[in-house]
Amino acid sequence: MQIIQPSTFHEFEQYYRLRYEMLRKPWHQPIGSERAEDDDQAIHLMALDENTGEIMGGCRVHLESDQEAQLRFLAVAPKYQNKQVGRRLLQAVEEEARKLGAQDLIVQAREYARNFYKRNGFTEEFPTHLLFGEVQHYQMRKPLH
């Protein structure tokens, strides 16, 4: 597995396709809804299968404030789930957040992802928004020092 920052049209195409397929399509959202207005200000990461070049997972991180970096859109392709892809992406995000000078990493975790984040050192703070009227999110935090 190789973690890279997508830079080519093809890499970004794979990256956004995975984000759509995993985080928007199951809730019948339109193509394009996987993109965020501030994507151009974030650091994007993707895990690639070194043998096939296929995307295994992806996510992004940006500074939310001087002290906090926020992880968003972490998704792992179904055939690569439970193979440490999410954990490796999370480690890469933490490294990037530290380089940006963040003290804490926050995430708005979906209900079904809470245990993943807890296993990786995050603590749950409070429920936040309800996405698409049905996907409860929770703010979670991990100190980076």
XYZ file of C-alpha atoms in Angstrom:
145
model
C 0.000 0.000 0.000
C 1.234 3.428 -0.922
C -0.188 6.690 0.502
C 0.076 9.626 -1.891
C -1.379 13.067 -2.400
C -3.376 12.900 -5.647
C -1.963 15.260 -8.230
C -3.022 14.074 -11.686
C -6.468 14.271 -13.272
C -6.725 10.455 -13.153
C -5.782 10.307 -9.462
C -8.325 12.977 -8.530
C -10.932 11.226 -10.680
C -10.395 7.974 -8.720
C -10.349 9.884 -5.434
C -13.639 11.698 -6.013
C -15.301 8.602 -7.475
C -14.523 6.650 -4.288
C -15.768 9.533 -2.132
C -19.042 9.585 -4.113
C -19.543 5.806 -4.159
C -18.929 5.382 -0.418
C -20.211 8.609 1.138
C -22.947 9.962 -1.147
C -24.419 7.358 -3.515
C -25.844 5.071 -0.762
C -28.008 8.040 0.311
C -29.115 8.796 -3.272
C -27.180 12.044 -3.485
C -26.284 13.529 -6.877
C -22.859 13.275 -8.467
C -20.971 16.401 -7.467
C -22.230 16.268 -3.868
C -18.981 14.510 -2.906
C -17.065 17.726 -3.507
C -16.675 20.446 -0.866
C -16.227 24.173 -1.441
C -12.939 24.189 0.450
C -11.403 21.117 -1.241
C -8.793 23.357 -2.882
C -7.547 24.394 0.581
C -7.214 20.851 1.949
C -4.512 18.211 1.778
C -5.909 15.140 0.051
C -4.532 11.660 0.655
C -5.207 8.391 -1.094
C -4.087 4.831 -0.514
C -3.163 2.918 -3.660
C -2.715 -0.791 -4.221
C 0.907 -0.941 -5.354
C 0.258 -3.943 -7.609
C -2.815 -2.680 -9.468
C -2.688 1.096 -8.984
C -6.289 0.881 -7.771
C -7.498 3.293 -5.104
C -8.024 1.581 -1.754
C -9.139 4.591 0.272
C -8.971 8.332 0.579
C -9.548 11.315 2.851
C -8.613 14.949 3.348
C -7.361 17.180 6.156
C -7.388 20.938 6.602
C -6.725 23.451 9.363
C -9.966 24.377 11.094
C -8.134 26.852 13.376
C -4.538 27.472 14.474
C -4.840 24.585 16.938
C -7.202 22.152 15.183
C -6.988 20.162 11.995
C -10.112 18.464 10.702
C -10.242 15.101 8.969
C -13.072 14.743 6.441
C -14.324 12.249 3.883
C -12.411 9.186 5.064
C -13.597 6.284 2.900
C -12.219 2.816 2.154
C -13.332 0.765 -0.844
C -15.366 -2.325 0.183
C -12.798 -4.887 -0.971
C -10.089 -3.168 1.105
C -12.041 -2.746 4.339
C -10.646 -4.421 7.472
C -7.168 -4.455 5.946
C -5.663 -1.499 7.897
C -6.235 0.987 5.031
C -8.238 3.385 7.204
C -5.660 3.175 9.980
C -2.800 3.909 7.566
C -4.680 6.873 6.089
C -5.387 8.147 9.597
C -1.683 7.935 10.485
C -0.834 9.922 7.332
C -3.482 12.531 8.224
C -2.036 12.890 11.728
C 1.417 13.426 10.234
C 0.098 16.122 7.848
C -1.862 17.800 10.668
C 1.293 17.965 12.800
C 3.196 19.535 9.872
C 0.436 22.179 9.703
C 1.049 22.922 13.393
C -2.214 21.484 14.753
C -2.409 20.371 18.383
C -5.604 18.331 17.913
C -7.288 16.408 15.140
C -11.074 16.526 15.018
C -13.543 14.567 12.924
C -17.315 14.558 12.497
C -17.647 10.771 12.637
C -20.644 8.932 11.291
C -22.446 6.695 13.783
C -21.024 3.499 12.227
C -17.432 4.827 12.286
C -17.292 5.829 15.970
C -15.628 2.610 17.133
C -12.956 2.875 14.422
C -11.993 6.320 15.703
C -12.132 5.245 19.359
C -9.774 2.330 18.574
C -7.417 4.880 17.024
C -7.206 7.210 20.013
C -10.138 9.592 19.520
C -12.570 10.542 22.263
C -16.188 11.366 21.542
C -17.222 14.900 22.484
C -20.855 15.397 21.412
C -23.405 14.623 18.680
C -23.373 17.173 15.862
C -25.430 17.114 12.673
C -27.791 14.662 11.027
C -26.669 14.202 7.404
C -29.361 13.508 4.781
C -31.894 13.351 7.611
C -30.581 9.996 8.817
C -26.805 9.773 9.332
C -25.953 11.002 12.836
C -22.481 12.493 13.247
C -20.395 12.935 16.402
C -17.507 15.269 16.995
C -14.454 13.305 18.072
C -11.004 14.582 19.009
C -7.470 13.240 19.249
C -4.538 15.179 20.731
C -1.535 15.151 18.416
C 1.267 15.863 20.907
